[in-house]
Coordinates of C-alpha atoms and ligand atoms in Angstrom, one line a residue:
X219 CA 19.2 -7.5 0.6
X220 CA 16.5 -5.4 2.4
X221 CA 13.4 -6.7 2.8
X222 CA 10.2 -5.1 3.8
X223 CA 8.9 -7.3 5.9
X224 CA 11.9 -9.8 7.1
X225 CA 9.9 -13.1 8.0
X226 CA 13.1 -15.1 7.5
X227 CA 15.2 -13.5 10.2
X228 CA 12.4 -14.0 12.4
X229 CA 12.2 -17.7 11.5
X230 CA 16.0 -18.0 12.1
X231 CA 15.7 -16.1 15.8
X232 CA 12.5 -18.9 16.7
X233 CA 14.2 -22.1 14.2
X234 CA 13.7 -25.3 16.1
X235 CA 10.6 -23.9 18.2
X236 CA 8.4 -23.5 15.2
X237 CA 9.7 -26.9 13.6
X238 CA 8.9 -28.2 17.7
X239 CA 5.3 -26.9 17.3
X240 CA 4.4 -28.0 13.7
X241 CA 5.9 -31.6 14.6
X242 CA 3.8 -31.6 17.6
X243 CA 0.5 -31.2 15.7
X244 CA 1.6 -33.7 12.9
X245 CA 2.2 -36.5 15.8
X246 CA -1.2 -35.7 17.8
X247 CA -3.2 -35.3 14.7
X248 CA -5.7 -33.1 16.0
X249 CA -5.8 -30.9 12.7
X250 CA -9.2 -28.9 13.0
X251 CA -9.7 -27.5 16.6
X252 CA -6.7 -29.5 18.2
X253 CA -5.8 -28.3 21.9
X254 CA -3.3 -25.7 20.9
X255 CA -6.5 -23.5 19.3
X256 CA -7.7 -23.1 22.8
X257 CA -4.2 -22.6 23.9
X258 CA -4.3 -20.0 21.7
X259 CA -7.4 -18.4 22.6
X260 CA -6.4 -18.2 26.3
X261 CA -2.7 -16.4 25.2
X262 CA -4.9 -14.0 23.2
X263 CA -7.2 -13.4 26.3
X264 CA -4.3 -12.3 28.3
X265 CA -2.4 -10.3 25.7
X266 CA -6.0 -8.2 24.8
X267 CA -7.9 -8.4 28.4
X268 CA -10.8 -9.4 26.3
X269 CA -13.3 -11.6 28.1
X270 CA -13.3 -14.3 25.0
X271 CA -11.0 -14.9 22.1
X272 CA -12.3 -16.8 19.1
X273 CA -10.2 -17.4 16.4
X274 CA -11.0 -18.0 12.4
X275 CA -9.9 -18.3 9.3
X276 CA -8.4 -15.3 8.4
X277 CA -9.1 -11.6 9.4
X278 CA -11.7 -10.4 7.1
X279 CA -13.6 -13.7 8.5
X280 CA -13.5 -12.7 11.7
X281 CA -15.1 -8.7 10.3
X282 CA -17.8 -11.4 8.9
X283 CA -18.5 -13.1 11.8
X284 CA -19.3 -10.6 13.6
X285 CA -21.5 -8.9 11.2
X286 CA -23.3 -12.1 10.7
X287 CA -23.4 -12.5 14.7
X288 CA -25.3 -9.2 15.0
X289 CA -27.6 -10.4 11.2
X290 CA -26.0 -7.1 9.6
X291 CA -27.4 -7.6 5.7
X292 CA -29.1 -6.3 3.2
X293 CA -31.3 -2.8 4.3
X294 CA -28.7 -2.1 6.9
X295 CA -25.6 0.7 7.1
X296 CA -22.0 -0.1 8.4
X297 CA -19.6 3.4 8.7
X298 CA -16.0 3.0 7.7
X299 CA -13.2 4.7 6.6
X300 CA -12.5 5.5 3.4
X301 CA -8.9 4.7 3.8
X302 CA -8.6 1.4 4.2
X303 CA -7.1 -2.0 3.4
X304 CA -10.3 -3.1 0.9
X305 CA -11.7 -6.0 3.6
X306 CA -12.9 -3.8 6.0
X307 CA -15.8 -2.8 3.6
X308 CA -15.8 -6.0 1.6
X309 CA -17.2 -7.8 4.0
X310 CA -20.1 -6.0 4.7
X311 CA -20.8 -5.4 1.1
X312 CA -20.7 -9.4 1.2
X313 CA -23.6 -9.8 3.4
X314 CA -25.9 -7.7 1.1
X315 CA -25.4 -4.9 3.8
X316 CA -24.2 -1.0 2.9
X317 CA -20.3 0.3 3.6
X318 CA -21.4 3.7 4.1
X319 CA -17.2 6.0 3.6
X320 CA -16.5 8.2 6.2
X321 CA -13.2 10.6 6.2
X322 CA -10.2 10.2 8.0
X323 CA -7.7 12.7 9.5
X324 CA -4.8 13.9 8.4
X325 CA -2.4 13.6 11.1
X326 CA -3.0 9.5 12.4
X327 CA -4.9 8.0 9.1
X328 CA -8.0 6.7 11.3
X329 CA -11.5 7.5 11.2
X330 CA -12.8 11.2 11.5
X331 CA -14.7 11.9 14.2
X332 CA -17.0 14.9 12.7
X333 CA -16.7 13.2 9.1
X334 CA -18.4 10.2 11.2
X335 CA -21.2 12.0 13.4
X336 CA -21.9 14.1 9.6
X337 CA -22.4 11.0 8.0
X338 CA -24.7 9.2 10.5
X339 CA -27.0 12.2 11.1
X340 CA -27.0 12.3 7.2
X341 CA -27.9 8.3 6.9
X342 CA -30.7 8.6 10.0
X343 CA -32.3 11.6 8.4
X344 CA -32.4 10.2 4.8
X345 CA -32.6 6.9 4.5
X346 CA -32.9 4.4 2.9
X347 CA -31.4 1.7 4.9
X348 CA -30.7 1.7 8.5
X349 CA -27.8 2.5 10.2
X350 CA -26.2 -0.1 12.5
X351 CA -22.8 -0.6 13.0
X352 CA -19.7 1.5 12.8
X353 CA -16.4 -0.4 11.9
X354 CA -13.6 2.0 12.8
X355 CA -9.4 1.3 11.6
X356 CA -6.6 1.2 13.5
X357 CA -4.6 2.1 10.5
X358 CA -0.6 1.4 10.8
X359 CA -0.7 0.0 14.2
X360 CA -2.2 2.8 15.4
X361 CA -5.6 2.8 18.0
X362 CA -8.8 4.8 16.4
X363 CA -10.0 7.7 18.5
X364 CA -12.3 5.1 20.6
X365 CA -13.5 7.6 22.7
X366 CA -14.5 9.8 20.4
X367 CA -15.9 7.0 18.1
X368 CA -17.5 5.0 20.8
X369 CA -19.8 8.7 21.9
X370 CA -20.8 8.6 19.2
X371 CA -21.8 5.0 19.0
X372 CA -23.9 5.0 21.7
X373 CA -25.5 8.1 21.0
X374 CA -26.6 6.9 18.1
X375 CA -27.1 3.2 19.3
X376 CA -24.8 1.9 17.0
X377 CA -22.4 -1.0 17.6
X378 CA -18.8 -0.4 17.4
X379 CA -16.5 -2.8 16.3
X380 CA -12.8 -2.5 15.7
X381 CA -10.7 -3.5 13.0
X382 CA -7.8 -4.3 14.6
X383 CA -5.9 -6.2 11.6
X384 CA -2.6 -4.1 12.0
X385 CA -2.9 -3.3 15.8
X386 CA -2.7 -6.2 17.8
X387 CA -0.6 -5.8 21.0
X388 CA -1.5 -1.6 20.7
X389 CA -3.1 0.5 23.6
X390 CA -4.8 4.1 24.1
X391 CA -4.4 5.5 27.4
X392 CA -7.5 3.4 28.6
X393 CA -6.7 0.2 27.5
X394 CA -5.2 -2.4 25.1
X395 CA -6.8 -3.6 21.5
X396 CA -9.5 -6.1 22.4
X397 CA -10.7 -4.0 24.9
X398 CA -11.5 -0.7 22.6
X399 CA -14.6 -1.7 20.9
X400 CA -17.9 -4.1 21.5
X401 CA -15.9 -6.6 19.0
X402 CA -12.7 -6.5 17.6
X403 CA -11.5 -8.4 14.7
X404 CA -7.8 -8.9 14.2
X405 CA -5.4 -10.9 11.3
X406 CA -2.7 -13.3 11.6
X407 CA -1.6 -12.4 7.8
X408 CA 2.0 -13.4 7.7
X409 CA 3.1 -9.5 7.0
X410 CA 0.8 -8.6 9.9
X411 CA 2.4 -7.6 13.6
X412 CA 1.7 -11.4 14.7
X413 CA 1.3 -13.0 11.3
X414 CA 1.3 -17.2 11.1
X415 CA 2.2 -18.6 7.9
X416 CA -0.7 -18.7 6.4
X417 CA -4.2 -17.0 6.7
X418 CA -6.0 -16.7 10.3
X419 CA -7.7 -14.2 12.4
X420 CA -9.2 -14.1 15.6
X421 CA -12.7 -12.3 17.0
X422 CA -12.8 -10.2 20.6
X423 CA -15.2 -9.4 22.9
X424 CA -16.7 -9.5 26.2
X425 CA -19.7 -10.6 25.8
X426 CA -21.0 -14.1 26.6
X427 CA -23.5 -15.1 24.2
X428 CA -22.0 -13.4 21.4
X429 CA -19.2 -15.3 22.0
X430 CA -21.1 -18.4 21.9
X431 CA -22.7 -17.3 18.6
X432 CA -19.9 -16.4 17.0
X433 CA -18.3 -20.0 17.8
X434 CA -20.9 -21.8 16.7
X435 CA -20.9 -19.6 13.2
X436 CA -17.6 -20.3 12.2
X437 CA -17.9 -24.1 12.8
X438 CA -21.3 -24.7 10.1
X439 CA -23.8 -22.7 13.1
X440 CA -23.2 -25.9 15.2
X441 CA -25.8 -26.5 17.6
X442 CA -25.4 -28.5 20.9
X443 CA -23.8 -31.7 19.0
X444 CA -21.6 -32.5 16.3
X445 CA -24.2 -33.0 13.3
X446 CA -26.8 -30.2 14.3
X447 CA -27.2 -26.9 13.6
X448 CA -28.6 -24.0 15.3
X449 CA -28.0 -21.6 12.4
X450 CA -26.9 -20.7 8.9
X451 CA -22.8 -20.4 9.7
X452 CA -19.5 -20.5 7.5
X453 CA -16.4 -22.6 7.6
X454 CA -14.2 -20.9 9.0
X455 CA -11.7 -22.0 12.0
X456 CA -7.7 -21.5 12.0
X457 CA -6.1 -24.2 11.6
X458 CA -4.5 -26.4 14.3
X459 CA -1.0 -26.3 12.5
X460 CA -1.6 -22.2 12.8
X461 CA -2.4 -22.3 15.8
X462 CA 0.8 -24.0 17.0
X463 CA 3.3 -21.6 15.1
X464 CA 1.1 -18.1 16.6
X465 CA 1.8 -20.0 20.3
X466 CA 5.6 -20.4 19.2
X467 CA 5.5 -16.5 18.0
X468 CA 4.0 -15.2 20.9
X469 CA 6.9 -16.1 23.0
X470 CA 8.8 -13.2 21.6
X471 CA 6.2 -11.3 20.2
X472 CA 6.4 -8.5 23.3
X473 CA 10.5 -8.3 21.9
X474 CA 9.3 -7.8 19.1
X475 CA 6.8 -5.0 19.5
X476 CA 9.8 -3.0 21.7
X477 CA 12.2 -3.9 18.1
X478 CA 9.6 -2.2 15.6
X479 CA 9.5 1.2 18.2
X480 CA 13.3 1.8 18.1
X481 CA 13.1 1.1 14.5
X482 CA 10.3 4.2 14.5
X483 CA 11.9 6.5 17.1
X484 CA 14.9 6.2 14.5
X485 CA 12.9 6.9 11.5
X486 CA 11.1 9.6 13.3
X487 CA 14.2 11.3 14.5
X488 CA 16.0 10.6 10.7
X489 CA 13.1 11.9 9.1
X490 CA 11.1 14.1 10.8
X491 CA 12.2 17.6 9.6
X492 CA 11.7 16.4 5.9
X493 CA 8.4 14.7 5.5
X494 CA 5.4 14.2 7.6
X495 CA 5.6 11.2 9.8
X496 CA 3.3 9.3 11.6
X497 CA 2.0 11.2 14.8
X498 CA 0.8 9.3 17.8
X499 CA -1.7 10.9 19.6
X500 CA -0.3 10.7 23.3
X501 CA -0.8 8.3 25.5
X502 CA -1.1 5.2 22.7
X503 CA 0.9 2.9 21.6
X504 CA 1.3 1.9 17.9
X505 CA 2.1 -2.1 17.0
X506 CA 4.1 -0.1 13.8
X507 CA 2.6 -2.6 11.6
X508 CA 3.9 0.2 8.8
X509 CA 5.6 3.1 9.1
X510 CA 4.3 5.2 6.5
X511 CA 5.6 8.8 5.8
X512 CA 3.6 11.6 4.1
X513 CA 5.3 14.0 0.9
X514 CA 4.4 15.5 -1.8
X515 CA 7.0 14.2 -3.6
X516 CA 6.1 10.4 -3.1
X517 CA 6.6 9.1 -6.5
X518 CA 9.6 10.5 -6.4
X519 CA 10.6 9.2 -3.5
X520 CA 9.9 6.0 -4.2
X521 CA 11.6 6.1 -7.2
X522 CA 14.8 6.7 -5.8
X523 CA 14.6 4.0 -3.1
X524 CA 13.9 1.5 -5.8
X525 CA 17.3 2.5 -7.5
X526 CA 18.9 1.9 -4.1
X527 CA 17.5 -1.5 -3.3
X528 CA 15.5 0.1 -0.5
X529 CA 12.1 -1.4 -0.7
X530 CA 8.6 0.9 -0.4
X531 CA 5.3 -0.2 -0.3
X532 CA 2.0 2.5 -1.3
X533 CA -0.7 1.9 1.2
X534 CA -3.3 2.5 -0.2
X535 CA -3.3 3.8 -3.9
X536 CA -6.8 4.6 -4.0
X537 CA -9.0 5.3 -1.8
X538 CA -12.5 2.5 -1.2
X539 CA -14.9 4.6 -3.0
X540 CA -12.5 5.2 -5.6
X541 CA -12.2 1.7 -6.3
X542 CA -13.7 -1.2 -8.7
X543 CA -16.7 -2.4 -6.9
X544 CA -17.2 0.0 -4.0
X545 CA -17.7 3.0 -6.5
X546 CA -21.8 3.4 -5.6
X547 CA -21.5 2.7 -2.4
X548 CA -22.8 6.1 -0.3
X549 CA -19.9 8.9 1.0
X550 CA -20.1 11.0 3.7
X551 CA -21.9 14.4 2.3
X552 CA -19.0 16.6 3.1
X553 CA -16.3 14.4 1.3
X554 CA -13.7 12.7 1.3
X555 CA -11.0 14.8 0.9
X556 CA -8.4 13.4 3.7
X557 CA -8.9 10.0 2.2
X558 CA -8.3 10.9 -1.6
X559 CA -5.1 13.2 -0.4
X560 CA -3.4 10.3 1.2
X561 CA -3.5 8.2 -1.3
X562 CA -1.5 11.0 -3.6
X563 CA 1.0 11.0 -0.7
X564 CA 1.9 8.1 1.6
X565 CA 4.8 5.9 1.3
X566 CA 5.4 2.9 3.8
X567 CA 8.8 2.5 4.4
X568 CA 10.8 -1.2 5.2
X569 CA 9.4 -2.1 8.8
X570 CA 9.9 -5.3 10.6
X571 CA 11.8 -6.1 14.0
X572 CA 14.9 -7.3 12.2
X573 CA 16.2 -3.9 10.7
X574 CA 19.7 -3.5 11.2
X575 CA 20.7 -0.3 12.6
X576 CA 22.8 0.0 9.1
X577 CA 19.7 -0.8 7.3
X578 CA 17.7 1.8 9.1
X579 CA 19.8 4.2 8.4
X580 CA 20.1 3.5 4.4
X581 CA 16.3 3.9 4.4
X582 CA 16.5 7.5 6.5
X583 CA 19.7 8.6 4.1
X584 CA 18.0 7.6 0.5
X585 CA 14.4 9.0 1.5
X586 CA 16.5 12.4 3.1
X587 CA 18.6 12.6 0.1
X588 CA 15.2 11.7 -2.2
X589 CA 13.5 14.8 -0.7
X590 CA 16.8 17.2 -0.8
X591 CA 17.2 16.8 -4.0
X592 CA 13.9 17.4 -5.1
X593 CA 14.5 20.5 -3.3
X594 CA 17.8 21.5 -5.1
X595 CA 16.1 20.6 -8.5
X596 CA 13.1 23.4 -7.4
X597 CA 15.4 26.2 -6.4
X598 CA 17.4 25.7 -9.4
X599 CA 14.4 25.2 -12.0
Ligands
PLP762 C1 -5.1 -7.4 6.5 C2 -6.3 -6.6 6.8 C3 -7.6 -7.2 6.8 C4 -7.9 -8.6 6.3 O1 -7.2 -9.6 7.0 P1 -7.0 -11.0 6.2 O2 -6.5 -11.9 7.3 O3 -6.0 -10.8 5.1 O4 -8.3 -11.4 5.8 C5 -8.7 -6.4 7.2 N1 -8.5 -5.1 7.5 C6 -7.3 -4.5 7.5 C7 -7.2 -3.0 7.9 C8 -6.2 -5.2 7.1 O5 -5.0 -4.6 7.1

């Protein structure tokens, strides 16, 4: 059986380190904020560059805590793309504050650019609320145009934080994600690139006292001591026992990155003269948390790798705007017409370091022979 994200291969190749690690913790008791979470911090300051590492409860609470960090709420504006796992803008529109959609291109799935600078000179010449933060995607594994993004960030005096959920252990040219943004948020989702087994995520950045702030906010806004407070915070730490089976995962988790770009460069080379695949802009480096083709044909597709046990997965369906709860949230005034194409067409394919070469190339021969017959039917029709 194929699956499309393997985890038990994975927990075969580490077996009695992980079972090690979560014995460990269960003997030393330590369950909340035992020594292996600072362990884990200082891995993650290596592996990013970042200057501090906090880690939390899950991803979307590390996008929180750094919104609350910088008091993002209600009057303000946060840009984000359109397409997007539904988190990104969920957690501003949990403060009170204003996910304000944005386009994204066609060829890497990440934030726009011009769809961005459109929709900020749009927002500061019309009001109401006030734009402060941009949130940009590393969709697929994939860096966002930083550069660009981070232009137009200042330019604007806008903070610029990166949702780096799929990305972790990715570069650009520059640098490696941790690095890209003022903060970076990143998830420990089981299905994620470094995914614990449970949820977690971890916070980035280089800055001191937001560091500090952001530690005491996910421990209740902890002041100096134990049983004082310095601030309205949240509850949100990873868990010792998480902690302890990211350190054990981390030890091959380089292997693994290397694993996931073979299986692309096969995909690529299998695929690439009969869909659209995913397009690296050069220089950067994708984690490959998906690898997620482009055709017209996508339900079609899809359809036929479901008959041959060949598991697909549609991110996303729909894109933010389009969906219950975000619909009257503001759009960038030129559309968003990348975004709501995409959605029509993208089809993640099986990825995970564990493919077999005979696996990865069942996937490339049913989504080839998907595509050619669809072509056969149209010449004959
Ligand atoms: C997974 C994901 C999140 C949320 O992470 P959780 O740990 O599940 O809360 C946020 N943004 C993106 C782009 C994601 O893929």
């Amino acid at each position: 059986m194929m699956s499309f994200v393997d985890l038990q291969a994975q927990r075969t190749r580490l077996g009695a380190e992980i079972d090690k690690a979560i014995a460990d913790v269960l003997t030393h008791g330590q369950f909340i904020l035992g020594p292996e979470v600072q362990q884990l911090e200082s891995a993650l300051q290596g592996l990013s560059g970042a200057n501090h590492a906090l880690t939390c409860a899950s991803g979307t609470d590390a996008l929180t805590l750094i919104l609350m960090a910088q008091n993002v709420g209600v009057g303000d504006v946060v840009f984000v793309p359109a397409f997007t796992f539904i988190a990104t803008a969920e957690a501003i529109a949990q403060l009170g504050a204003t996910p304000f959609f944005v386009d994204v291109r066609a060829d890497t799935f990440n934030m726009d650019p011009e769809s961005l600078s459109e929709a900020v000179e749009h927002c500061s010449q019309n009001g109401p609320d006030t734009p402060r933060m941009i949130i940009a995607v590393d969709m697929f594994g994939q860096p966002a145009d930083y550069a660009s993004i981070s232009a137009i960030a200042n330019g604007n005096n806008l903070i610029l934080v990166a949702d780096a959920a799929q990305s972790l252990g990715a570069k650009n040219p520059d640098a490696s994600v941790g690095t890209l943004a003022d903060y970076t948020a990143t998830s420990f989702y089981p299905s994620k690139p470094l995914g614990c087994y449970g949820d977690g995520g971890a916070v980035f950045t280089d800055q001191k006292t937001m560091a500090e702030t952001i530690s005491s906010l996910r421990s209740h806004g902890q002041g100096k001591t134990k049983y004082s407070s310095a601030r309205v915070g949240i509850n949100s730490r990873l868990d010792t026992l998480q902690a302890a089976i990211l350190l054990a995962k981390l030890t091959i988790f380089d292997n693994e990155l290397e694993l996931r770009r073979v299986v692309a460069e096969n995909y690529e080379s299998g695929l690439g003269n009969h869909c659209i695949v995913p397009r690296l802009t050069p220089g950067t480096e994708s984690s490959w948390a998906q690898y997620t083709i482009r055709t017209p044909h996508r339900d079609l597709v899809a359809a036929a790798c479901r008959e041959r046990g060949v598991p697909t997965a549609i991110h996303y369906p729909a894109p933010l705007h389009l969906m219950g709860g975000y619909g009257d949230f503001p759009c960038c005034p030129d559309g968003l017409p990348v975004a709501e194409a995409l959605t029509k067409e993208v089809l993640s394919l099986p990825m995970h370091p564990y493919l077999t070469p005979d696996q990865q190339a069942r996937v490339v021969s049913t989504v080839k022979d998907a595509l050619n017959l669809h072509e056969k039917a149209v010449s004959v029709g």
